[in-house]
Coordinates of C-alpha atoms and ligand atoms in Angstrom, one line a residue:
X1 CA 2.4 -2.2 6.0
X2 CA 0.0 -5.3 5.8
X3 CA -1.6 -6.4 8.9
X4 CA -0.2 -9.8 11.1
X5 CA -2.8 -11.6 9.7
X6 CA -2.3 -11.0 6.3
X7 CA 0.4 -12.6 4.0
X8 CA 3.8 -11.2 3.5
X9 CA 4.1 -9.0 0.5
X10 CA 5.9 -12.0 -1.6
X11 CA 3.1 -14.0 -0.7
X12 CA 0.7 -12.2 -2.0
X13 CA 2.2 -11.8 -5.1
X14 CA 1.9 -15.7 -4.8
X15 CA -1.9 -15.9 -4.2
X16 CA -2.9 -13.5 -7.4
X17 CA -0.4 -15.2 -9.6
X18 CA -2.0 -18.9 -8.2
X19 CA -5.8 -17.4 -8.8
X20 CA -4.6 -16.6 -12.7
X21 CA -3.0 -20.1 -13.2
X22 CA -5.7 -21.8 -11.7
X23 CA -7.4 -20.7 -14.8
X24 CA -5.0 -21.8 -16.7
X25 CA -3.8 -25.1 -18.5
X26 CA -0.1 -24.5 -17.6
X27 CA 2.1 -28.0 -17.4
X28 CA 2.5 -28.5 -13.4
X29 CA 6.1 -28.0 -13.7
X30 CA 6.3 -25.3 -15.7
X31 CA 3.3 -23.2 -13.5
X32 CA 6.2 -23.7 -10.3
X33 CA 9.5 -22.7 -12.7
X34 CA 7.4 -19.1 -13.7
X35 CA 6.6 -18.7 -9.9
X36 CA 9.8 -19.0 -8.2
X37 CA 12.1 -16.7 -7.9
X38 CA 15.8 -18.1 -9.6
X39 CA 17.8 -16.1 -7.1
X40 CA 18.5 -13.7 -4.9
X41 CA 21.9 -12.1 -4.1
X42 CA 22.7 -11.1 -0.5
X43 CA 25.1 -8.3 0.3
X44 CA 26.7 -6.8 3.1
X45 CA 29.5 -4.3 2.7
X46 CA 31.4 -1.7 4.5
X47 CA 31.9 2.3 3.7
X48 CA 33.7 4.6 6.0
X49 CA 31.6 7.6 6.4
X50 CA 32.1 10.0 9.4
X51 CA 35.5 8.3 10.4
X52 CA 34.5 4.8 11.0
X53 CA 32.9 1.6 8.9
X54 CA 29.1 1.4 8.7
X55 CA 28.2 -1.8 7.1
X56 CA 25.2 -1.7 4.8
X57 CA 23.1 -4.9 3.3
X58 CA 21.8 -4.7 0.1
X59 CA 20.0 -7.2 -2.4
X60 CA 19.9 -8.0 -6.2
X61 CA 16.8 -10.8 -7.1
X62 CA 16.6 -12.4 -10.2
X63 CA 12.8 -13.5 -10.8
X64 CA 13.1 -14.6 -14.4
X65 CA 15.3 -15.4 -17.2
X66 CA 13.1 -16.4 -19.8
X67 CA 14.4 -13.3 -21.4
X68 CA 17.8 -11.6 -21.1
X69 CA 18.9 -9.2 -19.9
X70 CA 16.6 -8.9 -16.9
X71 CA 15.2 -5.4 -15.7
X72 CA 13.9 -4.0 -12.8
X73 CA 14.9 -0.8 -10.9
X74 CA 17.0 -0.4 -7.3
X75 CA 15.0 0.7 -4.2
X76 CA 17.1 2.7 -1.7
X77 CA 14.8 2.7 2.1
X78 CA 14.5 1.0 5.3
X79 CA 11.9 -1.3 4.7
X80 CA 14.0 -3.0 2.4
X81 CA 14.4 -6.8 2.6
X82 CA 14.6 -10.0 0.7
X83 CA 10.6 -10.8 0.9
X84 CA 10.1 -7.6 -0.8
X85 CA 12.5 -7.5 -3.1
X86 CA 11.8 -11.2 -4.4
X87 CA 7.9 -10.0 -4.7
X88 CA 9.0 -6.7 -6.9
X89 CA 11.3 -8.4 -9.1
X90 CA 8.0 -11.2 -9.9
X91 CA 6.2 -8.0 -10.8
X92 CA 8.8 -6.8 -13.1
X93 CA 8.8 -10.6 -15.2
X94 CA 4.7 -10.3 -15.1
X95 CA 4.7 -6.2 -15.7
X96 CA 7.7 -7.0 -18.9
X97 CA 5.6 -9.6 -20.4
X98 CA 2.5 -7.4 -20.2
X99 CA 4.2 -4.6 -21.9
X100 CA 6.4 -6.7 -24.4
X101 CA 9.3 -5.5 -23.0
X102 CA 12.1 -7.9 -24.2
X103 CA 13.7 -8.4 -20.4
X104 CA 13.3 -11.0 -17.8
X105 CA 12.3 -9.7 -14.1
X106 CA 14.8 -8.4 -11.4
X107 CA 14.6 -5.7 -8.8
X108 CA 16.8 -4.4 -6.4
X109 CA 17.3 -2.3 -2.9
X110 CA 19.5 -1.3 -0.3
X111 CA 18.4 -0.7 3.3
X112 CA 19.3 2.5 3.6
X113 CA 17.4 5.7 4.6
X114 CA 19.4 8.2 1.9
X115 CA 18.0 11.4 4.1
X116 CA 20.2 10.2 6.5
X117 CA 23.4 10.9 4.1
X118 CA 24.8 14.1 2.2
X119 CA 25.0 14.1 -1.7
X120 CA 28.7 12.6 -1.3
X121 CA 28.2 10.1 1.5
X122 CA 24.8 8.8 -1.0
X123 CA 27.7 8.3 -3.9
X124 CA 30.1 6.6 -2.0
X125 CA 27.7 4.1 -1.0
X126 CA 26.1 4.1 -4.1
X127 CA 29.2 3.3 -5.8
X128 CA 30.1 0.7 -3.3
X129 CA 26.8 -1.5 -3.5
X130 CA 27.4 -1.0 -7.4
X131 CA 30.8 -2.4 -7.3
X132 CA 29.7 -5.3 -5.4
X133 CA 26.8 -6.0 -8.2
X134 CA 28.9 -5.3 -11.1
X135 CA 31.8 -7.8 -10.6
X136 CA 29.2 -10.4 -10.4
X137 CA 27.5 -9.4 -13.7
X138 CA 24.3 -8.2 -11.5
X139 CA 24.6 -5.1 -13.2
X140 CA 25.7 -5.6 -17.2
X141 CA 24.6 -4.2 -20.3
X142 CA 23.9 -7.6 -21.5
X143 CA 22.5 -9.5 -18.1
X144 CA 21.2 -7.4 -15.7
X145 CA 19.8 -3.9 -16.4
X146 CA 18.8 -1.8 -12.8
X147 CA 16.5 1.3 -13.0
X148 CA 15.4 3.9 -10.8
X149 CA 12.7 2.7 -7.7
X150 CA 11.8 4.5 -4.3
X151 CA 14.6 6.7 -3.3
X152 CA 16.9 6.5 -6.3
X153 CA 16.8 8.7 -9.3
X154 CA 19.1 10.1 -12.2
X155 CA 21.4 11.0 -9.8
X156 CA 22.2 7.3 -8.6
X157 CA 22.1 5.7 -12.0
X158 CA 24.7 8.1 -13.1
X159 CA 27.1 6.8 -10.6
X160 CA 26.2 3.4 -11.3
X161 CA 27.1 3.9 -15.5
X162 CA 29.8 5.4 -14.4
X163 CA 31.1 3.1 -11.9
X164 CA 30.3 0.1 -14.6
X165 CA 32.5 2.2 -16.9
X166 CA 35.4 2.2 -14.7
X167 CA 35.1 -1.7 -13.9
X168 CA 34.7 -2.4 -17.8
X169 CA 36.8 0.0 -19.6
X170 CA 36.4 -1.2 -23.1
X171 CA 32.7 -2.0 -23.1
X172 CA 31.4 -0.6 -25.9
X173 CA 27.8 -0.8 -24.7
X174 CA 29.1 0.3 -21.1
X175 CA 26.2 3.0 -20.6
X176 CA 23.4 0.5 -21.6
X177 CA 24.1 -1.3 -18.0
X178 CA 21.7 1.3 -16.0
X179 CA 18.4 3.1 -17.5
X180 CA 16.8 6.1 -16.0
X181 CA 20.1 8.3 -16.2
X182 CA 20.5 12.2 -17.1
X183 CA 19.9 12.9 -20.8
X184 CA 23.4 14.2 -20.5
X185 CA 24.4 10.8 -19.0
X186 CA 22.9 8.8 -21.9
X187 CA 19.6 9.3 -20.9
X188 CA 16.3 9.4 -22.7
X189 CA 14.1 12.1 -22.7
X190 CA 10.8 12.0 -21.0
X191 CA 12.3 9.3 -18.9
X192 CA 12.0 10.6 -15.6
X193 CA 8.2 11.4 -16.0
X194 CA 7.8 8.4 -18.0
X195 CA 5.9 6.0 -14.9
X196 CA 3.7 8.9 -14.2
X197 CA 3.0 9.9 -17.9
X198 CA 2.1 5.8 -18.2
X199 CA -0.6 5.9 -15.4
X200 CA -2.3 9.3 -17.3
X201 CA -2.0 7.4 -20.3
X202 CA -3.5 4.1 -18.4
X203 CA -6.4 5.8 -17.3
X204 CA -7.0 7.5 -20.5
X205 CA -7.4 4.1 -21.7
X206 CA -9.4 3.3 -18.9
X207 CA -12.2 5.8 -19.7
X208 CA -12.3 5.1 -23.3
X209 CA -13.6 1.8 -22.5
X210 CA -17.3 1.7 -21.4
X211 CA -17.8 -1.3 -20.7
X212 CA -14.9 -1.1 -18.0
X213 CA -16.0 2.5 -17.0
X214 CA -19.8 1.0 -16.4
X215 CA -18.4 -1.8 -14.0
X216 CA -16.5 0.7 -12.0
X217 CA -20.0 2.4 -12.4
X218 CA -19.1 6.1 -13.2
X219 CA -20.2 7.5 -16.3
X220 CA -17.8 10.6 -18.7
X221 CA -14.1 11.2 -18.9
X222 CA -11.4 11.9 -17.3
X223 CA -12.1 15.5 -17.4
X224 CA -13.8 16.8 -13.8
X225 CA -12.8 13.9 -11.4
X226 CA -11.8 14.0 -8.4
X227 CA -8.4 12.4 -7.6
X228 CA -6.5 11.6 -3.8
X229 CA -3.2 10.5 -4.8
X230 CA -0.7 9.0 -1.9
X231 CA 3.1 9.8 -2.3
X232 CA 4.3 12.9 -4.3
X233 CA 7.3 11.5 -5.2
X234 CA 8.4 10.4 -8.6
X235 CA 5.6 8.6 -9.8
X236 CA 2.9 10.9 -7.9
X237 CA 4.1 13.7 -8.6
X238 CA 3.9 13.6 -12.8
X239 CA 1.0 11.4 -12.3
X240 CA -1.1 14.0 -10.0
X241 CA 0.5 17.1 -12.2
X242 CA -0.5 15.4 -15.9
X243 CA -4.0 14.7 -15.1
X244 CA -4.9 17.7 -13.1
X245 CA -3.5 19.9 -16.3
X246 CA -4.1 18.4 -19.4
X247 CA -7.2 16.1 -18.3
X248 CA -8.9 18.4 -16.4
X249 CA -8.6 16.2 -13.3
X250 CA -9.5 17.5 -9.7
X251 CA -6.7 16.5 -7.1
X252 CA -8.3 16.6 -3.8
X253 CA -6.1 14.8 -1.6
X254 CA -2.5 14.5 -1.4
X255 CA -0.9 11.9 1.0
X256 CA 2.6 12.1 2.1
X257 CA 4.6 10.7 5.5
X258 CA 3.7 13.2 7.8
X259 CA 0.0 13.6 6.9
X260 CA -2.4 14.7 4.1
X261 CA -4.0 17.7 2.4
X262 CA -6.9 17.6 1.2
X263 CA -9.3 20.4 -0.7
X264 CA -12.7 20.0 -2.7
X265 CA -11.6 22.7 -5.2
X266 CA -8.6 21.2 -6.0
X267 CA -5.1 21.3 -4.8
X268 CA -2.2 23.1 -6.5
X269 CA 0.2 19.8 -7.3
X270 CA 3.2 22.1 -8.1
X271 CA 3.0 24.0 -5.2
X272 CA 2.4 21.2 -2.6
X273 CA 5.6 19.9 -4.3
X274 CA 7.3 22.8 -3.8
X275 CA 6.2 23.3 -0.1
X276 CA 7.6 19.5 0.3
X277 CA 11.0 20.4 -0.9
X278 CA 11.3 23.3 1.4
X279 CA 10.2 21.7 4.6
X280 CA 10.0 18.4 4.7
X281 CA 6.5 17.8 4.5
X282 CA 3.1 18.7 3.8
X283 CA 2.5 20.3 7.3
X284 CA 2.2 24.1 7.4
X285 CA 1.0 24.3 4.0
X286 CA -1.5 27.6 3.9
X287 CA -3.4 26.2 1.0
X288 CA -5.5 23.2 2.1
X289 CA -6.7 21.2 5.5
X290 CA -4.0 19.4 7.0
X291 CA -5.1 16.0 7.9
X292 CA -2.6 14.4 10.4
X293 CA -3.4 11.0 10.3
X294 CA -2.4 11.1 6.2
X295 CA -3.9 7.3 6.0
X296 CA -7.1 8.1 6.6
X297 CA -7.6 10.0 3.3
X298 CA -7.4 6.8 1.7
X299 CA -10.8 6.1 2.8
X300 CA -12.4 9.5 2.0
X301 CA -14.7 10.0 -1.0
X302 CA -13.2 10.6 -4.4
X303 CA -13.6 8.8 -7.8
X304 CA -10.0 7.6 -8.4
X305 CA -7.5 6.6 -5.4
X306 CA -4.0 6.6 -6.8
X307 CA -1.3 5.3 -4.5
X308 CA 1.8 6.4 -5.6
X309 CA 4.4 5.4 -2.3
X310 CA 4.5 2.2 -1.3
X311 CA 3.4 -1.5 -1.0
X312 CA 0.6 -2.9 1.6
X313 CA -0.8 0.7 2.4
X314 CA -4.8 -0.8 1.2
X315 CA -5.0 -3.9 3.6
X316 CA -7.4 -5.7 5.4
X317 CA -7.4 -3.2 8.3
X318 CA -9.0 -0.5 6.1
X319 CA -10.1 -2.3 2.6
X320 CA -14.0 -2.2 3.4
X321 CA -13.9 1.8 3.9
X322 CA -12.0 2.4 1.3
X323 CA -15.1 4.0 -1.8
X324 CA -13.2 4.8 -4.8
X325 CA -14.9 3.2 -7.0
X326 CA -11.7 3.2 -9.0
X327 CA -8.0 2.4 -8.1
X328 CA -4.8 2.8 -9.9
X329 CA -2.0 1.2 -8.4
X330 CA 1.4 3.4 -9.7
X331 CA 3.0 1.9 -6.6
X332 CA 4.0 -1.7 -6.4
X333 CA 1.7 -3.9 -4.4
X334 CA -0.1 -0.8 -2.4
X335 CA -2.9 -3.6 -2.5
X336 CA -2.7 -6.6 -0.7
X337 CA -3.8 -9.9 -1.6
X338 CA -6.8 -9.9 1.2
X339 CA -7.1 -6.3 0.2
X340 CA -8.1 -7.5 -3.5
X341 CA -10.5 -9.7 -2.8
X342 CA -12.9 -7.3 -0.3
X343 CA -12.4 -4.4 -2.7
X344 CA -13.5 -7.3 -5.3
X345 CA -16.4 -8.4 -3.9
X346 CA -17.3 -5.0 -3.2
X347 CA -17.5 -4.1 -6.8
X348 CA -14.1 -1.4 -6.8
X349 CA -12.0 -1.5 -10.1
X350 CA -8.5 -1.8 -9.7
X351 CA -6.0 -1.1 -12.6
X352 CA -3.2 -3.7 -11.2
X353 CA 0.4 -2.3 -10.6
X354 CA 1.8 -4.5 -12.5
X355 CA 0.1 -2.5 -16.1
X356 CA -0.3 0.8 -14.3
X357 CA 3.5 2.0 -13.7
X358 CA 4.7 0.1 -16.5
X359 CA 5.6 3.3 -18.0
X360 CA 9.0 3.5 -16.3
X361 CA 10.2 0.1 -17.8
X362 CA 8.8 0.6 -21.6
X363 CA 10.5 4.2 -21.4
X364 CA 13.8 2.1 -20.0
X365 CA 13.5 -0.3 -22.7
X366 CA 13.7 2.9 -24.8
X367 CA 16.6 3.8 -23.7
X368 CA 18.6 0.9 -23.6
X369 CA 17.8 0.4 -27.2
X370 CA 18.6 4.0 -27.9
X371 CA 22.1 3.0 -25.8
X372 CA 22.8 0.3 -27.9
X373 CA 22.5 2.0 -31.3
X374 CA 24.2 4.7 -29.9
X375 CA 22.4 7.2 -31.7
X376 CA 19.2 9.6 -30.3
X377 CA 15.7 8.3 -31.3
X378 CA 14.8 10.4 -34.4
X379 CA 18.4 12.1 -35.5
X380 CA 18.2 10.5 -38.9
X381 CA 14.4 11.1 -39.6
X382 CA 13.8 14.4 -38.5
X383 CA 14.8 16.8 -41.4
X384 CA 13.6 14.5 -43.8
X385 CA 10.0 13.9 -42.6
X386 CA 10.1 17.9 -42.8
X387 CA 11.4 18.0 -46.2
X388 CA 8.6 15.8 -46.7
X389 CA 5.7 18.0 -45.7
X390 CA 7.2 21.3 -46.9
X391 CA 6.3 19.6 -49.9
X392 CA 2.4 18.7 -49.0
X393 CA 2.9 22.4 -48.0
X394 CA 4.2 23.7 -50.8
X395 CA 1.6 21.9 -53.3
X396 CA -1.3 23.1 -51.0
X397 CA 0.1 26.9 -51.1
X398 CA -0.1 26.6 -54.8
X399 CA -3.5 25.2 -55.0
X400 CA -4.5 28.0 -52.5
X401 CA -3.1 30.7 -54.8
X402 CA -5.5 29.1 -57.7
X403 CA -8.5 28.9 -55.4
X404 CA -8.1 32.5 -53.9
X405 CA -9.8 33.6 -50.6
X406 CA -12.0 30.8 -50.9
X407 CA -9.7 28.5 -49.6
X408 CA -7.1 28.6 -46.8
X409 CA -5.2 26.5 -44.2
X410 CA -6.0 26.8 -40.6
X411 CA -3.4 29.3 -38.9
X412 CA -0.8 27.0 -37.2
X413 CA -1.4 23.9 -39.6
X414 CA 1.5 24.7 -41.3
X415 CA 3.9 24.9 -38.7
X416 CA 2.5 22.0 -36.6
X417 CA 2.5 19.9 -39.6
X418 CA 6.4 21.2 -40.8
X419 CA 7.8 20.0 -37.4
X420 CA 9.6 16.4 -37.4
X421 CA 8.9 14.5 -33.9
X422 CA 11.0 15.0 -31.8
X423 CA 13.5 12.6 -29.0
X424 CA 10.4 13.4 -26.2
X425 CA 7.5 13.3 -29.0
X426 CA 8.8 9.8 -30.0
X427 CA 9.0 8.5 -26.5
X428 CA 5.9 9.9 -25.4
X429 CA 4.1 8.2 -28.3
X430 CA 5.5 4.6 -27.9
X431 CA 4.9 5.2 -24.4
X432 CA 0.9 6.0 -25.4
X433 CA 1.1 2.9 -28.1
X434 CA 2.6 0.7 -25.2
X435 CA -0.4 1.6 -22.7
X436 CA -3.4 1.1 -25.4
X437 CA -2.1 -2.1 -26.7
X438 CA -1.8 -3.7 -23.0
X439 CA -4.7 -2.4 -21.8
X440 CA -6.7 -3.9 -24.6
X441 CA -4.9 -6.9 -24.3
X442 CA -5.9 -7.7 -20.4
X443 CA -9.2 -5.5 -21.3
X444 CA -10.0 -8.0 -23.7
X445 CA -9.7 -11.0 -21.1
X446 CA -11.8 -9.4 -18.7
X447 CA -14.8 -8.3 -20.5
X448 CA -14.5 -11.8 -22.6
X449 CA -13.8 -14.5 -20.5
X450 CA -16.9 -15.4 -17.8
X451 CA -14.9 -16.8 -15.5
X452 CA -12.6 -13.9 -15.1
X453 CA -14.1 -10.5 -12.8
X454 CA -11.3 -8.6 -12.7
X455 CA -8.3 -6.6 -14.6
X456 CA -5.5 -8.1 -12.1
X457 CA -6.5 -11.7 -13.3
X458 CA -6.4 -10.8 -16.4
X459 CA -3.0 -9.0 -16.6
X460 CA -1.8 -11.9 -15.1
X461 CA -3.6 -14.7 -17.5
X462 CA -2.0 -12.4 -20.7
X463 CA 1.5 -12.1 -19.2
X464 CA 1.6 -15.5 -17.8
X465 CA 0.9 -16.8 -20.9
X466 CA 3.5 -14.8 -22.8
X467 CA 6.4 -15.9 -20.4
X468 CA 5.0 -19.0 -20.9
X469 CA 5.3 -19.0 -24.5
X470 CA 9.1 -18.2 -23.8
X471 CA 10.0 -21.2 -21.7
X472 CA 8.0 -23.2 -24.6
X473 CA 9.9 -21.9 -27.2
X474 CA 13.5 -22.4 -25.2
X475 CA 12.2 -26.2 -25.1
X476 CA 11.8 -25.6 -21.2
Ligands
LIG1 P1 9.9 8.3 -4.7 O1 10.9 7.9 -3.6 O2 10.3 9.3 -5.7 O3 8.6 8.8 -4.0 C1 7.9 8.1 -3.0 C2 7.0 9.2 -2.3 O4 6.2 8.5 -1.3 C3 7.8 10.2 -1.5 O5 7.3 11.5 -1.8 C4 7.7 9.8 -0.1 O6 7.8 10.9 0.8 C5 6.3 9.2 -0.1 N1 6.0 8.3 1.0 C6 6.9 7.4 1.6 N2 6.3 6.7 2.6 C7 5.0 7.2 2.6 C8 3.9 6.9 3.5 N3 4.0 6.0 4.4 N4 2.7 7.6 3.2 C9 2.7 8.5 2.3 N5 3.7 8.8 1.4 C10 4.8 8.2 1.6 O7 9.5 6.9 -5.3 P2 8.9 6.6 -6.7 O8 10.0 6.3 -7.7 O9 7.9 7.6 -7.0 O10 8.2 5.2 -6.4 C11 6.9 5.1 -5.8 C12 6.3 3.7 -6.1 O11 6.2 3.5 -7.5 C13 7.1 2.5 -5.6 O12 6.1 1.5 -5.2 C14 7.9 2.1 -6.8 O13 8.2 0.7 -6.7 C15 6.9 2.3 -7.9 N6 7.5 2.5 -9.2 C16 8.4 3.5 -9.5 C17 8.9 3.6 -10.8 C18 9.9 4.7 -11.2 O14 10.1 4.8 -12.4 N7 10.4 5.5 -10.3 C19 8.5 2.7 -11.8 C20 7.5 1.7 -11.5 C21 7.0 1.6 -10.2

């Protein structure tokens, strides 16, 4: 989506992670073995569909193996191709690292347009560009962990686990070799919303530090701002539908592929969504202006621009009108490097992709844990911790008998505080801890170190440094 002039999306990928090290004190040699990408696997490979062979080419990159297995999810479009694979499975070592996610980066795709193909023709294609990973360890429990990305979902990483289990019959671990499957599938809860749940928690974060809120300069909370969010997809989707109804947010501008809606009172998320299932698009939809040219709404005036579809879509063509004051990338690489550096100068914050949808990985990481210890997060707590407080319960009753009407608990203290945490409530909180601790950590860089201005360079500095750290401690 860049301009000609600009670089390639790999490239600038290249250029912010070169600006970080140039800050660094990195060993030569070591700087060039985090940069490069160790390898990329080419595939082409046949399926009959509609009685004759259609050949498909499909990719698995290996970014990183300072840590094993390696993690990173499997995009199903057309604009798939090695340069953009390579630069998503960089992000996923840097976004890891950033997170402490224990996993080296990888990423996937196939180009492949899955509108094209019904539910069965999607599987049999699925399953073939699986088989062709799996017998080459690209996909393993132990090695080489895929995950859901544009165009996939449950649905594919269900075939996937089960096409593993098929190959690899006695694998214990078998299901741990895809995350983002059906709870039913081995699954975790909250998974699905996970990457959207980590950008509202992101920008929670955001607005509890004032000193970052000041040098985006906008003033409050979350609660009351207006939000255009591009791509109602997966990530968009929860993103756009969390904020507008627990924070209060306004979402006045939805971008899709054939155009945009936008209202100043606020647009019904759930409904738009609805309206896009049903026809295809966001044309026709009673309950807003339809703006054809959808791209164009990146450059009208909100307080937060979310894009939440794809990589390049903020470039040098439209970077000096675009006013948020504040971005937050949930998509990979929606800025691009020449992007960065106008919207820099011009003052915008930009929460970097690489901590903004790092949701969907820590929630993966969750799962793949709960995978290997084969039992659900919380099974062996839960009636306990209740026993527990039926007995701060209990003791407080008693004392309330003694003290008479003088004393009493609040209505539904008792049965909020009886309740064990649940699968969801346990993800949903690691997720929160997850999203505080690296925000604070690149937070910390940028409001400390002079000769760092923004929150990109300092999500790189920290997770640089951390991979770093790896390859020191390997000897490397
Ligand atoms: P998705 O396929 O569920 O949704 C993408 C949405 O963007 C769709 O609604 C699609 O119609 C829309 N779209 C496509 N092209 C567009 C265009 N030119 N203009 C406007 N809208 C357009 O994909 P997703 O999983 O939500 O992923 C979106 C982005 O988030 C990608 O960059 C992906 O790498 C990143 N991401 C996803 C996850 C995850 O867990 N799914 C995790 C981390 C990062």
């Amino acid at each position: 989506m860049s301009t000609p002039n600009e670089p390639s999306f790999r490239e600038s990928v290249d250029i912010m992670f070169n600006r970080a090290v140039a800050l660094m004190d990195l060993p030569p040699g070591l700087e060039e073995k985090i940069r490069v990408c160790n390898a990329t696997y080419t595939v082409r490979f046949g399926v009959r569909l509609r009685g004759q062979i259609q050949t498909f080419t499909g990719y698995r990159s290996v970014h990183s193996e300072h840590m094993e297995p390696v993690k990173g999810g499997i995009r199903f479009a057309l604009g798939v191709n090695q340069d953009e694979v390579e630069a998503l499975a960089a992000l996923m070592t840097y976004k890891c690292a950033l997170v402490e996610a224990p996993f080296g980066g990888s990423k996937g795709g196939l180009h492949v347009d899955p509108r094209e193909y019904d539910e069965h023709e999607m599987e049999l294609i699925t399953r073939r560009f699986a088989y062709e990973l799996i017998k080459r360890d690209m996909i393993n429990p132990a090695q080489n962990v895929p995950a859901p990305d544009m165009g996939t979902g449950e649905r594919e990483m269900a075939w996937i686990a089960d096409q593993y289990k098929r190959m690899n019959t006695t694998d214990i671990n078998g299901v741990a070799c895809v995350t983002g499957k059906p709870t039913n599938a081995g699954g975790i809860q909250g998974r699905t919303e996970a990457t959207g749940r980590g950008v509202q928690y992101a920008l929670r974060e955001f607005f509890r530090d004032t000193e970052g809120v000041a040098k985006a300069g906008m003033s409050g909370t979350l609660d009351g701002k207006r939000i255009i969010v591009q791509g109602l997809g997966n990530v968009g989707y929860h993103a756009a539908q969390f904020l507008a109804e627990e924070d209060g947010c306004k979402i006045v501008g939805i971008i899709e592929r054939d155009g945009a809606l936008v209202d100043d009172r606020g647009l019904d998320v759930d409904a738009v969504r609805n309206w896009i299932g049903g026809h295809g698009g966001v044309s026709g939809y009673p309950d807003g202006t339809y703006v054809e040219n959808g791209a164009s709404v990146l450059e009208k005036d909100c307080d937060i621009l979310v894009p939440a579809a794809l990589e390049g879509v903020i470039n040098l063509s439209n970077a000096e009108r675009v006013i948020a004051p504040l971005i937050i990338e949930a998509a990979n690489g929606p800025v691009t490097a020449g992007a960065d550096s106008v919207l820099r100068e011009k003052g915008t914050v930009i929460i970097p992709d690489m901590y903004a949808n790092a949701g969907g990985v820590t929630v993966s990481y969750f799962e793949w844990v709960k995978n290997l210890s084969h039992i659900r997060f919380g099974r062996m707590q839960r009636r306990q911790e209740e026993a527990r407080h039926q007995l701060v319960v209990d003791e407080l009753e008693r004392l309330s008998r003694h003290l008479g009407d003088s004393w009493s608990m609040t209505p539904d203290f008792k049965d909020k505080y009886l309740r064990g945490a649940d699968e969801l409530e346990l993800v949903r909180s690691g997720l929160d801890d997850t999203m505080r601790a690296a925000y604070q950590s690149m937070a910390s860089v940028w409001h400390d170190r002079g000769d760092v201005d923004d929150l990109r360079t300092a999500a790189y500095l920290v997770s640089i440094g951390k991979v770093a750290d790896s390859y020191r401690a390997k000897g490397l």
